[in-house]
Coordinates of N, CA and C in Angstrom, one line a residue:
M1 N 0.8 -1.2 0.0 CA 0.0 0.0 0.0 C 0.9 1.2 0.0
P2 N 0.7 2.2 -0.9 CA 1.5 3.4 -0.9 C 1.4 4.3 0.3
I3 N 2.4 5.0 0.6 CA 2.4 5.9 1.7 C 2.6 7.3 1.2
L4 N 1.8 8.3 1.7 CA 1.8 9.7 1.3 C 2.3 10.5 2.5
I5 N 3.4 11.3 2.2 CA 3.9 12.2 3.3 C 3.6 13.6 2.8
L6 N 2.8 14.3 3.5 CA 2.4 15.7 3.2 C 2.9 16.6 4.3
K7 N 3.5 17.7 3.8 CA 4.1 18.6 4.8 C 3.7 20.0 4.4
H8 N 3.1 20.8 5.3 CA 2.7 22.1 5.1 C 2.7 23.0 6.3
E9 N 2.8 24.3 6.2 CA 2.8 25.2 7.3 C 1.4 25.8 7.3
V10 N 0.9 26.0 8.5 CA -0.4 26.6 8.7 C -0.2 27.9 9.5
Q11 N -1.2 28.8 9.4 CA -1.1 30.1 10.1 C -1.2 29.9 11.6
D12 N -2.0 29.0 12.0 CA -2.2 28.8 13.4 C -2.8 27.4 13.6
Y13 N -2.0 26.5 14.3 CA -2.4 25.1 14.5 C -3.8 25.0 15.1
A14 N -4.1 25.8 16.1 CA -5.4 25.7 16.8 C -6.5 26.0 15.9
A15 N -6.3 27.0 15.0 CA -7.4 27.3 14.0 C -7.5 26.3 12.9
W16 N -6.4 25.7 12.5 CA -6.3 24.7 11.5 C -7.0 23.3 11.9
K17 N -6.7 22.9 13.1 CA -7.1 21.6 13.6 C -8.6 21.3 13.4
P18 N -9.6 22.2 13.7 CA -11.0 21.9 13.5 C -11.3 21.6 12.0
H19 N -10.7 22.4 11.1 CA -10.9 22.2 9.7 C -10.4 20.8 9.3
F20 N -9.2 20.4 9.8 CA -8.7 19.1 9.5 C -9.6 18.0 10.0
D21 N -10.1 18.2 11.2 CA -11.0 17.2 11.8 C -12.3 17.0 11.0
K22 N -12.8 18.1 10.4 CA -14.0 18.0 9.6 C -13.8 17.3 8.3
G23 N -12.6 17.1 7.9 CA -12.3 16.5 6.6 C -12.2 15.0 6.6
E24 N -12.6 14.3 7.7 CA -12.4 12.8 7.8 C -13.2 12.1 6.7
D25 N -14.4 12.5 6.4 CA -15.2 11.8 5.3 C -14.5 12.0 4.0
L26 N -14.1 13.2 3.7 CA -13.4 13.5 2.5 C -12.2 12.7 2.3
R27 N -11.4 12.6 3.4 CA -10.1 11.8 3.3 C -10.5 10.3 3.0
K28 N -11.5 9.8 3.6 CA -11.9 8.4 3.3 C -12.3 8.3 1.8
R29 N -13.1 9.2 1.3 CA -13.5 9.2 -0.1 C -12.4 9.3 -1.1
L30 N -11.3 9.9 -0.6 CA -10.1 10.1 -1.5 C -9.1 8.9 -1.4
G31 N -9.4 7.9 -0.5 CA -8.6 6.7 -0.5 C -7.6 6.7 0.6
I32 N -7.7 7.5 1.6 CA -6.8 7.5 2.7 C -7.3 6.4 3.7
Q33 N -6.4 5.5 4.0 CA -6.7 4.3 4.9 C -6.4 4.6 6.4
S34 N -5.3 5.3 6.6 CA -4.8 5.6 8.0 C -3.9 6.8 7.9
L35 N -3.7 7.5 9.0 CA -2.8 8.6 9.0 C -2.3 8.9 10.4
Q36 N -1.2 9.6 10.4 CA -0.6 10.1 11.6 C -0.3 11.6 11.3
V37 N -0.5 12.5 12.3 CA -0.3 13.9 12.2 C 0.7 14.3 13.2
G38 N 1.7 15.0 12.8 CA 2.8 15.5 13.7 C 3.0 17.0 13.5
Q39 N 3.5 17.6 14.6 CA 4.0 19.0 14.6 C 5.5 19.0 14.7
D40 N 6.1 19.9 14.0 CA 7.5 20.1 14.1 C 7.8 20.5 15.6
A41 N 8.9 20.0 16.1 CA 9.3 20.2 17.5 C 9.6 21.7 17.8
E42 N 10.0 22.4 16.8 CA 10.3 23.8 17.1 C 9.3 24.8 16.5
N43 N 8.5 24.4 15.5 CA 7.5 25.2 14.9 C 6.2 24.4 14.9
P44 N 5.3 24.7 15.9 CA 4.0 23.9 16.0 C 3.1 24.2 14.8
N45 N 3.4 25.2 14.0 CA 2.5 25.4 12.8 C 3.0 24.7 11.6
L46 N 4.1 23.9 11.7 CA 4.6 23.1 10.6 C 4.1 21.7 10.8
I47 N 3.2 21.3 9.9 CA 2.5 20.0 10.1 C 3.0 19.0 9.1
T48 N 3.2 17.7 9.5 CA 3.5 16.6 8.7 C 2.4 15.6 8.9
I49 N 1.9 15.1 7.7 CA 0.8 14.0 7.8 C 1.3 12.9 7.0
I50 N 1.4 11.7 7.6 CA 1.8 10.5 7.0 C 0.6 9.6 6.9
S51 N 0.2 9.2 5.6 CA -1.0 8.4 5.4 C -0.7 7.2 4.5
Q52 N -1.4 6.1 4.8 CA -1.5 5.0 3.9 C -2.7 5.3 3.0
I53 N -2.5 5.1 1.7 CA -3.5 5.4 0.7 C -3.8 4.2 -0.2
D54 N -4.9 4.2 -0.8 CA -5.4 3.1 -1.7 C -4.4 2.9 -2.8
S55 N -4.0 3.9 -3.5 CA -3.2 3.8 -4.7 C -2.5 5.1 -5.1
H56 N -1.6 5.0 -6.0 CA -1.0 6.2 -6.5 C -2.0 7.2 -7.2
E57 N -3.0 6.6 -7.8 CA -4.1 7.4 -8.4 C -4.8 8.2 -7.4
S58 N -4.9 7.7 -6.1 CA -5.5 8.5 -5.1 C -4.8 9.8 -4.8
V59 N -3.5 9.8 -5.0 CA -2.7 11.0 -4.7 C -3.1 12.1 -5.8
A60 N -3.2 11.6 -7.1 CA -3.6 12.5 -8.1 C -5.0 13.1 -7.9
A61 N -5.9 12.3 -7.4 CA -7.2 12.7 -7.2 C -7.2 13.7 -6.0
M62 N -6.4 13.5 -5.0 CA -6.3 14.5 -3.9 C -5.8 15.8 -4.4
A63 N -4.7 15.8 -5.2 CA -4.1 17.0 -5.7 C -5.1 17.9 -6.5
E64 N -6.0 17.2 -7.1 CA -7.0 18.0 -8.0 C -8.3 18.2 -7.3
N65 N -8.5 17.8 -6.1 CA -9.8 17.8 -5.5 C -10.1 19.3 -5.0
Q66 N -11.1 19.9 -5.5 CA -11.4 21.3 -5.1 C -11.9 21.4 -3.7
E67 N -12.7 20.4 -3.2 CA -13.2 20.5 -1.8 C -12.0 20.4 -0.9
L68 N -11.0 19.6 -1.2 CA -9.8 19.5 -0.3 C -9.1 20.8 -0.3
R69 N -8.9 21.4 -1.5 CA -8.2 22.7 -1.6 C -8.9 23.8 -0.8
E70 N -10.2 23.8 -0.9 CA -11.0 24.8 -0.1 C -10.9 24.6 1.4
T71 N -10.9 23.4 1.8 CA -10.8 23.1 3.3 C -9.4 23.5 3.8
M72 N -8.4 23.2 3.0 CA -7.0 23.6 3.4 C -6.9 25.1 3.4
A73 N -7.5 25.8 2.5 CA -7.4 27.3 2.5 C -8.2 27.8 3.7
Q74 N -9.3 27.3 4.0 CA -10.1 27.7 5.2 C -9.4 27.5 6.5
G75 N -8.6 26.4 6.5 CA -7.8 26.1 7.7 C -6.5 26.9 7.9
G76 N -6.2 27.7 6.8 CA -5.0 28.6 6.9 C -3.7 27.9 6.5
V77 N -3.8 26.9 5.6 CA -2.6 26.4 5.0 C -1.8 27.4 4.2
I78 N -0.5 27.6 4.5 CA 0.3 28.6 3.8 C 1.0 27.9 2.7
G79 N 0.9 28.4 1.5 CA 1.6 28.0 0.3 C 1.2 26.6 -0.1
K80 N 2.0 26.0 -1.0 CA 1.7 24.7 -1.6 C 2.3 23.6 -0.7
P81 N 1.6 22.6 -0.4 CA 2.1 21.5 0.5 C 3.2 20.7 -0.3
E82 N 4.2 20.2 0.4 CA 5.2 19.3 -0.1 C 4.6 17.9 0.0
M83 N 4.7 17.2 -1.1 CA 4.1 15.8 -1.1 C 5.2 14.8 -1.6
S84 N 5.3 13.7 -0.9 CA 6.1 12.6 -1.4 C 5.3 11.3 -1.3
V85 N 5.4 10.4 -2.3 CA 4.7 9.2 -2.3 C 5.8 8.1 -2.3
M86 N 5.6 7.1 -1.4 CA 6.5 6.0 -1.4 C 5.8 4.7 -1.4
N87 N 6.4 3.6 -1.8 CA 5.9 2.3 -1.7 C 6.4 1.7 -0.4
E88 N 5.5 1.2 0.4 CA 5.9 0.6 1.7 C 6.6 -0.7 1.4
I89 N 7.8 -0.9 2.0 CA 8.5 -2.1 1.9 C 8.7 -2.8 3.2
H90 N 8.5 -2.1 4.3 CA 8.6 -2.8 5.6 C 7.8 -1.9 6.7
S91 N 7.1 -2.6 7.6 CA 6.4 -1.9 8.6 C 6.5 -2.8 9.9
A92 N 6.7 -2.1 11.0 CA 6.8 -2.9 12.3 C 6.3 -2.0 13.4
Q93 N 5.8 -2.6 14.5 CA 5.5 -1.8 15.7 C 6.3 -2.5 16.8
Y94 N 6.9 -1.7 17.7 CA 7.7 -2.3 18.8 C 7.1 -1.9 20.1

């Protein structure tokens, strides 16, 4: 299953978080299976989201989804997010 790493800065984490939380149904429709959200240790407005996604095509659909773009803008995302897609080759929990 592909992994999507999305990194972006927001104007204010506390203002962004409710918009992110409202997007759960949209994320499911776009093929996101699971995710982890983290804040940079020095800049709490720098967010990294690591997701397992259905397919590489899901990433293209997300990049072009107007509803997602609007939600991100309403949440105060600054600039264009950095995206990386990887193929998972190993996973473990300790």
